[in-house]
mmCIF file of C-alpha atoms and ligand atoms in Angstrom:
data_model
loop_
_atom_site.group_PDB
_atom_site.id
_atom_site.type_symbol
_atom_site.label_atom_id
_atom_site.label_comp_id
_atom_site.label_asym_id
_atom_site.label_seq_id
_atom_site.Cartn_x
_atom_site.Cartn_y
_atom_site.Cartn_z
ATOM 1 C CA UNK A 1 22.655 -8.490 -10.371
ATOM 2 C CA UNK A 2 24.179 -8.999 -6.950
ATOM 3 C CA UNK A 3 21.857 -7.371 -4.465
ATOM 4 C CA UNK A 4 22.060 -7.822 -0.701
ATOM 5 C CA UNK A 5 20.045 -10.628 0.875
ATOM 6 C CA UNK A 6 17.099 -9.594 3.039
ATOM 7 C CA UNK A 7 14.529 -11.271 5.289
ATOM 8 C CA UNK A 8 11.524 -9.134 4.397
ATOM 9 C CA UNK A 9 10.969 -8.441 0.693
ATOM 10 C CA UNK A 10 8.153 -5.869 0.453
ATOM 11 C CA UNK A 11 6.893 -5.920 -3.119
ATOM 12 C CA UNK A 12 4.595 -3.320 -4.637
ATOM 13 C CA UNK A 13 1.818 -4.811 -6.783
ATOM 14 C CA UNK A 14 0.676 -2.619 -9.693
ATOM 15 C CA UNK A 15 3.634 -1.919 -11.984
ATOM 16 C CA UNK A 16 5.817 -4.450 -10.170
ATOM 17 C CA UNK A 17 3.923 -7.766 -9.987
ATOM 18 C CA UNK A 18 1.208 -6.974 -12.532
ATOM 19 C CA UNK A 19 0.023 -4.090 -14.696
ATOM 20 C CA UNK A 20 -3.739 -3.803 -14.381
ATOM 21 C CA UNK A 21 -5.054 -7.127 -15.629
ATOM 22 C CA UNK A 22 -1.740 -8.326 -17.091
ATOM 23 C CA UNK A 23 1.162 -10.048 -15.362
ATOM 24 C CA UNK A 24 4.637 -8.522 -15.253
ATOM 25 C CA UNK A 25 6.260 -11.578 -16.801
ATOM 26 C CA UNK A 26 9.384 -11.802 -14.643
ATOM 27 C CA UNK A 27 7.578 -11.399 -11.296
ATOM 28 C CA UNK A 28 6.271 -14.956 -10.865
ATOM 29 C CA UNK A 29 9.760 -16.426 -11.310
ATOM 30 C CA UNK A 30 11.218 -14.014 -8.749
ATOM 31 C CA UNK A 31 8.591 -14.886 -6.135
ATOM 32 C CA UNK A 32 9.170 -18.573 -6.824
ATOM 33 C CA UNK A 33 12.930 -18.202 -6.349
ATOM 34 C CA UNK A 34 12.328 -16.558 -2.976
ATOM 35 C CA UNK A 35 9.906 -19.271 -1.930
ATOM 36 C CA UNK A 36 12.360 -21.986 -2.950
ATOM 37 C CA UNK A 37 14.741 -20.407 -0.430
ATOM 38 C CA UNK A 38 12.008 -20.526 2.200
ATOM 39 C CA UNK A 39 11.256 -16.786 2.067
ATOM 40 C CA UNK A 40 7.629 -15.654 1.776
ATOM 41 C CA UNK A 41 7.529 -12.131 0.326
ATOM 42 C CA UNK A 42 5.223 -9.351 1.500
ATOM 43 C CA UNK A 43 2.973 -7.560 -0.952
ATOM 44 C CA UNK A 44 2.418 -3.875 -0.230
ATOM 45 C CA UNK A 45 -0.275 -1.985 -2.140
ATOM 46 C CA UNK A 46 -2.106 1.328 -1.797
ATOM 47 C CA UNK A 47 -5.194 -0.435 -3.195
ATOM 48 C CA UNK A 48 -7.797 -0.311 -0.424
ATOM 49 C CA UNK A 49 -10.758 -1.565 -2.432
ATOM 50 C CA UNK A 50 -9.803 -5.236 -2.652
ATOM 51 C CA UNK A 51 -9.641 -7.722 0.238
ATOM 52 C CA UNK A 52 -6.560 -9.831 0.966
ATOM 53 C CA UNK A 53 -8.382 -12.836 -0.510
ATOM 54 C CA UNK A 54 -9.260 -10.940 -3.704
ATOM 55 C CA UNK A 55 -5.643 -9.796 -4.113
ATOM 56 C CA UNK A 56 -4.419 -13.336 -3.416
ATOM 57 C CA UNK A 57 -6.809 -14.697 -6.085
ATOM 58 C CA UNK A 58 -5.697 -12.058 -8.578
ATOM 59 C CA UNK A 59 -2.050 -13.039 -8.086
ATOM 60 C CA UNK A 60 -2.947 -16.742 -8.314
ATOM 61 C CA UNK A 61 -4.268 -15.932 -11.788
ATOM 62 C CA UNK A 62 -0.704 -14.890 -12.679
ATOM 63 C CA UNK A 63 0.788 -18.073 -11.187
ATOM 64 C CA UNK A 64 1.897 -16.424 -7.927
ATOM 65 C CA UNK A 65 1.174 -18.134 -4.605
ATOM 66 C CA UNK A 66 0.916 -15.322 -2.071
ATOM 67 C CA UNK A 67 0.380 -15.839 1.643
ATOM 68 C CA UNK A 68 -2.811 -13.995 2.504
ATOM 69 C CA UNK A 69 -1.547 -12.600 5.833
ATOM 70 C CA UNK A 70 1.468 -11.162 4.024
ATOM 71 C CA UNK A 71 -0.597 -9.047 1.653
ATOM 72 C CA UNK A 72 -0.607 -5.606 3.290
ATOM 73 C CA UNK A 73 -2.942 -3.131 1.597
ATOM 74 C CA UNK A 74 -3.465 0.438 2.776
ATOM 75 C CA UNK A 75 -6.818 -0.836 4.113
ATOM 76 C CA UNK A 76 -5.167 -3.541 6.235
ATOM 77 C CA UNK A 77 -2.543 -1.083 7.499
ATOM 78 C CA UNK A 78 -5.225 1.529 8.276
ATOM 79 C CA UNK A 79 -7.189 -0.950 10.390
ATOM 80 C CA UNK A 80 -4.043 -2.042 12.228
ATOM 81 C CA UNK A 81 -3.105 1.614 12.790
ATOM 82 C CA UNK A 82 -6.509 2.349 14.344
ATOM 83 C CA UNK A 83 -6.281 -0.783 16.481
ATOM 84 C CA UNK A 84 -2.832 0.256 17.722
ATOM 85 C CA UNK A 85 -3.424 3.955 18.423
ATOM 86 C CA UNK A 86 -7.178 4.320 18.830
ATOM 87 C CA UNK A 87 -8.371 0.940 20.144
ATOM 88 C CA UNK A 88 -11.910 1.271 21.430
ATOM 89 C CA UNK A 89 -12.820 4.135 19.095
ATOM 90 C CA UNK A 90 -15.670 3.723 16.615
ATOM 91 C CA UNK A 91 -15.126 4.301 12.890
ATOM 92 C CA UNK A 92 -17.127 6.142 10.249
ATOM 93 C CA UNK A 93 -15.931 4.639 6.973
ATOM 94 C CA UNK A 94 -16.196 5.811 3.391
ATOM 95 C CA UNK A 95 -14.802 2.910 1.373
ATOM 96 C CA UNK A 96 -15.470 -0.454 -0.194
ATOM 97 C CA UNK A 97 -15.057 -4.221 0.486
ATOM 98 C CA UNK A 98 -11.339 -4.183 1.198
ATOM 99 C CA UNK A 99 -11.646 -1.517 3.885
ATOM 100 C CA UNK A 100 -14.767 -2.989 5.472
ATOM 101 C CA UNK A 101 -13.135 -6.425 5.685
ATOM 102 C CA UNK A 102 -9.940 -4.968 7.154
ATOM 103 C CA UNK A 103 -11.888 -3.212 9.933
ATOM 104 C CA UNK A 104 -13.765 -6.429 10.720
ATOM 105 C CA UNK A 105 -10.525 -8.415 10.930
ATOM 106 C CA UNK A 106 -9.253 -6.035 13.597
ATOM 107 C CA UNK A 107 -12.561 -6.196 15.454
ATOM 108 C CA UNK A 108 -13.298 -2.479 14.958
ATOM 109 C CA UNK A 109 -16.835 -1.118 15.105
ATOM 110 C CA UNK A 110 -18.339 0.900 12.268
ATOM 111 C CA UNK A 111 -20.935 3.546 13.047
ATOM 112 C CA UNK A 112 -23.016 5.907 10.903
ATOM 113 C CA UNK A 113 -22.454 8.958 13.083
ATOM 114 C CA UNK A 114 -20.638 10.252 16.196
ATOM 115 C CA UNK A 115 -17.505 8.255 15.385
ATOM 116 C CA UNK A 116 -14.097 8.718 17.014
ATOM 117 C CA UNK A 117 -12.424 8.189 13.645
ATOM 118 C CA UNK A 118 -13.345 9.159 10.094
ATOM 119 C CA UNK A 119 -11.576 6.816 7.661
ATOM 120 C CA UNK A 120 -11.661 7.391 3.906
ATOM 121 C CA UNK A 121 -10.803 4.916 1.150
ATOM 122 C CA UNK A 122 -11.894 4.650 -2.469
ATOM 123 C CA UNK A 123 -15.676 4.302 -2.758
ATOM 124 C CA UNK A 124 -17.193 4.117 -6.224
ATOM 125 C CA UNK A 125 -20.603 4.819 -4.693
ATOM 126 C CA UNK A 126 -19.526 7.992 -2.901
ATOM 127 C CA UNK A 127 -22.286 10.596 -2.407
ATOM 128 C CA UNK A 128 -22.699 14.150 -1.121
ATOM 129 C CA UNK A 129 -24.323 12.698 2.004
ATOM 130 C CA UNK A 130 -21.324 10.508 2.813
ATOM 131 C CA UNK A 131 -18.903 13.416 2.310
ATOM 132 C CA UNK A 132 -21.095 15.743 4.390
ATOM 133 C CA UNK A 133 -21.320 13.186 7.221
ATOM 134 C CA UNK A 134 -17.535 12.823 7.192
ATOM 135 C CA UNK A 135 -17.051 16.612 7.330
ATOM 136 C CA UNK A 136 -19.502 17.094 10.198
ATOM 137 C CA UNK A 137 -17.811 14.450 12.319
ATOM 138 C CA UNK A 138 -14.335 15.835 11.662
ATOM 139 C CA UNK A 139 -15.628 19.274 12.710
ATOM 140 C CA UNK A 140 -16.912 17.565 15.857
ATOM 141 C CA UNK A 141 -13.396 16.386 16.624
ATOM 142 C CA UNK A 142 -13.166 12.949 15.004
ATOM 143 C CA UNK A 143 -9.640 11.876 14.003
ATOM 144 C CA UNK A 144 -9.255 12.035 10.205
ATOM 145 C CA UNK A 145 -7.492 9.125 8.449
ATOM 146 C CA UNK A 146 -7.254 8.235 4.772
ATOM 147 C CA UNK A 147 -5.912 5.091 3.103
ATOM 148 C CA UNK A 148 -3.879 6.865 0.427
ATOM 149 C CA UNK A 149 -3.368 10.130 -1.403
ATOM 150 C CA UNK A 150 -3.502 8.807 -4.977
ATOM 151 C CA UNK A 151 -5.311 11.557 -6.913
ATOM 152 C CA UNK A 152 -6.046 9.368 -9.925
ATOM 153 C CA UNK A 153 -5.803 5.721 -10.871
ATOM 154 C CA UNK A 154 -5.643 4.048 -14.270
ATOM 155 C CA UNK A 155 -8.570 2.260 -15.904
ATOM 156 C CA UNK A 156 -9.334 1.046 -19.430
ATOM 157 C CA UNK A 157 -11.074 4.409 -20.001
ATOM 158 C CA UNK A 158 -8.219 6.536 -18.701
ATOM 159 C CA UNK A 159 -7.323 8.078 -15.342
ATOM 160 C CA UNK A 160 -10.216 8.119 -12.856
ATOM 161 C CA UNK A 161 -10.489 10.172 -9.630
ATOM 162 C CA UNK A 162 -8.736 8.434 -6.761
ATOM 163 C CA UNK A 163 -9.221 8.464 -3.015
ATOM 164 C CA UNK A 164 -6.765 11.326 -2.613
ATOM 165 C CA UNK A 165 -9.081 13.593 -4.624
ATOM 166 C CA UNK A 166 -12.074 12.937 -2.350
ATOM 167 C CA UNK A 167 -9.941 13.143 0.772
ATOM 168 C CA UNK A 168 -8.643 16.520 -0.406
ATOM 169 C CA UNK A 169 -12.230 17.714 -0.768
ATOM 170 C CA UNK A 170 -12.990 16.835 2.874
ATOM 171 C CA UNK A 171 -9.689 18.355 4.027
ATOM 172 C CA UNK A 172 -10.409 21.574 2.116
ATOM 173 C CA UNK A 173 -13.911 21.870 3.532
ATOM 174 C CA UNK A 174 -12.955 21.170 7.158
ATOM 175 C CA UNK A 175 -9.481 22.711 7.230
ATOM 176 C CA UNK A 176 -8.213 19.480 8.799
ATOM 177 C CA UNK A 177 -5.440 17.472 7.143
ATOM 178 C CA UNK A 178 -5.714 13.701 7.397
ATOM 179 C CA UNK A 179 -3.101 11.149 8.348
ATOM 180 C CA UNK A 180 -2.467 9.157 5.175
ATOM 181 C CA UNK A 181 -1.644 5.477 5.647
ATOM 182 C CA UNK A 182 -0.487 4.369 2.178
ATOM 183 C CA UNK A 183 2.818 4.955 0.389
ATOM 184 C CA UNK A 184 4.746 7.339 0.357
ATOM 185 C CA UNK A 185 3.953 7.310 4.078
ATOM 186 C CA UNK A 186 5.639 4.503 5.977
ATOM 187 C CA UNK A 187 2.717 3.008 7.922
ATOM 188 C CA UNK A 188 2.420 -0.148 5.819
ATOM 189 C CA UNK A 189 6.116 -0.929 6.216
ATOM 190 C CA UNK A 190 5.888 -0.158 9.920
ATOM 191 C CA UNK A 191 2.920 -2.542 10.221
ATOM 192 C CA UNK A 192 5.078 -5.319 8.738
ATOM 193 C CA UNK A 193 8.000 -4.516 11.016
ATOM 194 C CA UNK A 194 5.876 -4.397 14.175
ATOM 195 C CA UNK A 195 3.813 -7.481 13.431
ATOM 196 C CA UNK A 196 6.626 -9.722 12.197
ATOM 197 C CA UNK A 197 9.497 -8.268 14.218
ATOM 198 C CA UNK A 198 12.112 -7.496 11.549
ATOM 199 C CA UNK A 199 15.135 -5.236 11.910
ATOM 200 C CA UNK A 200 15.062 -2.420 9.370
ATOM 201 C CA UNK A 201 18.394 -3.535 7.921
ATOM 202 C CA UNK A 202 16.733 -6.831 6.932
ATOM 203 C CA UNK A 203 13.871 -5.166 5.059
ATOM 204 C CA UNK A 204 13.693 -3.940 1.472
ATOM 205 C CA UNK A 205 10.978 -2.058 -0.424
ATOM 206 C CA UNK A 206 10.687 -2.921 -4.116
ATOM 207 C CA UNK A 207 8.572 -0.918 -6.541
ATOM 208 C CA UNK A 208 8.131 0.882 -9.847
ATOM 209 C CA UNK A 209 7.049 4.299 -8.546
ATOM 210 C CA UNK A 210 9.729 6.606 -7.128
ATOM 211 C CA UNK A 211 7.255 9.015 -5.516
ATOM 212 C CA UNK A 212 5.368 6.330 -3.588
ATOM 213 C CA UNK A 213 7.287 3.027 -3.284
ATOM 214 C CA UNK A 214 10.846 4.301 -3.128
ATOM 215 C CA UNK A 215 9.882 7.339 -1.019
ATOM 216 C CA UNK A 216 8.101 5.086 1.499
ATOM 217 C CA UNK A 217 11.223 2.953 1.850
ATOM 218 C CA UNK A 218 13.503 5.991 2.185
ATOM 219 C CA UNK A 219 11.251 7.606 4.818
ATOM 220 C CA UNK A 220 11.080 4.380 6.799
ATOM 221 C CA UNK A 221 14.841 3.981 6.563
ATOM 222 C CA UNK A 222 15.152 0.677 4.721
ATOM 223 C CA UNK A 223 16.833 -0.307 1.466
ATOM 224 C CA UNK A 224 14.950 0.262 -1.778
ATOM 225 C CA UNK A 225 15.013 -1.390 -5.191
ATOM 226 C CA UNK A 226 13.474 0.248 -8.240
ATOM 227 C CA UNK A 227 12.093 -1.875 -11.070
ATOM 228 C CA UNK A 228 11.698 -0.308 -14.512
ATOM 229 C CA UNK A 229 8.359 -2.000 -15.256
ATOM 230 C CA UNK A 230 5.871 0.709 -14.301
ATOM 231 C CA UNK A 231 5.494 4.414 -13.586
ATOM 232 C CA UNK A 232 8.999 5.863 -13.052
ATOM 233 C CA UNK A 233 11.723 5.485 -15.667
ATOM 234 C CA UNK A 234 15.081 4.177 -14.552
ATOM 235 C CA UNK A 235 17.086 7.128 -16.019
ATOM 236 C CA UNK A 236 15.060 9.667 -14.040
ATOM 237 C CA UNK A 237 15.165 7.610 -10.823
ATOM 238 C CA UNK A 238 18.963 7.351 -10.956
ATOM 239 C CA UNK A 239 19.229 11.169 -11.275
ATOM 240 C CA UNK A 240 17.260 11.785 -8.047
ATOM 241 C CA UNK A 241 18.985 13.412 -5.076
ATOM 242 C CA UNK A 242 18.146 10.284 -3.074
ATOM 243 C CA UNK A 243 18.205 7.416 -5.579
ATOM 244 C CA UNK A 244 17.146 3.881 -4.630
ATOM 245 C CA UNK A 245 19.896 1.521 -3.402
ATOM 246 C CA UNK A 246 19.491 -0.586 -6.521
ATOM 247 C CA UNK A 247 17.733 -0.153 -9.863
ATOM 248 C CA UNK A 248 16.983 -3.074 -12.165
ATOM 249 C CA UNK A 249 15.194 -3.470 -15.475
ATOM 250 C CA UNK A 250 12.803 -6.050 -14.020
ATOM 251 C CA UNK A 251 12.668 -8.726 -11.296
ATOM 252 C CA UNK A 252 14.211 -11.259 -13.665
ATOM 253 C CA UNK A 253 17.573 -9.525 -13.087
ATOM 254 C CA UNK A 254 17.498 -10.102 -9.325
ATOM 255 C CA UNK A 255 19.541 -13.146 -8.351
ATOM 256 C CA UNK A 256 18.430 -14.697 -5.097
HETATM 257 MG MG1 MG B 301 3.344 0.390 -8.445
#
């Protein structure tokens, strides 16, 4: 299919590049075609638990060579957001490896109490104490940020509670709504634009989920491409009031 040529291809991961532990077959070839043209794609994921290196290794397992600095998770974007708007503030974090590493990379300081920022990401060892500490600091005036609002995420056992569910608990208890960093918000795309200096007309967001990927692109004001390999079905996406610019069965149909 003839789709416009862009400079920044922002590719969602789960449902677009892989599905859980399995590759989306056509994705590796698409990335390779871009790289043959000298274009390194960006990878944009709400997953805040894995580090850039872990995500890079996972993709390598599917035969995809990703550039580590071009893997933008909601954890990476959250750390960059704090660095940009709240440089010098300390951070109370609920989260795992990916978020901790992202904060370190931006040189931000984690504290156990009296933080300027409370930042929540998925934490499989979350406790009442951690939630209570977050609530107390938000009531004391800390800025409230959260990596993403995903209420549930898939596992072999079924859908498990996501970071959005725990964030909602803290928001309900404190009466304070957080700033969410991940899709459908546009902060990850903005991080790419600001750091690499693209014009919006040269950027495209590609993903399987209308409510997160395509919405993020629409809100940010860039072109969007829907792939029919994950959450949202193509028929329903094309009926939306604001459909994506292009919809394709899978990345194999995208001529570069
Ligand atoms: Mg997806």
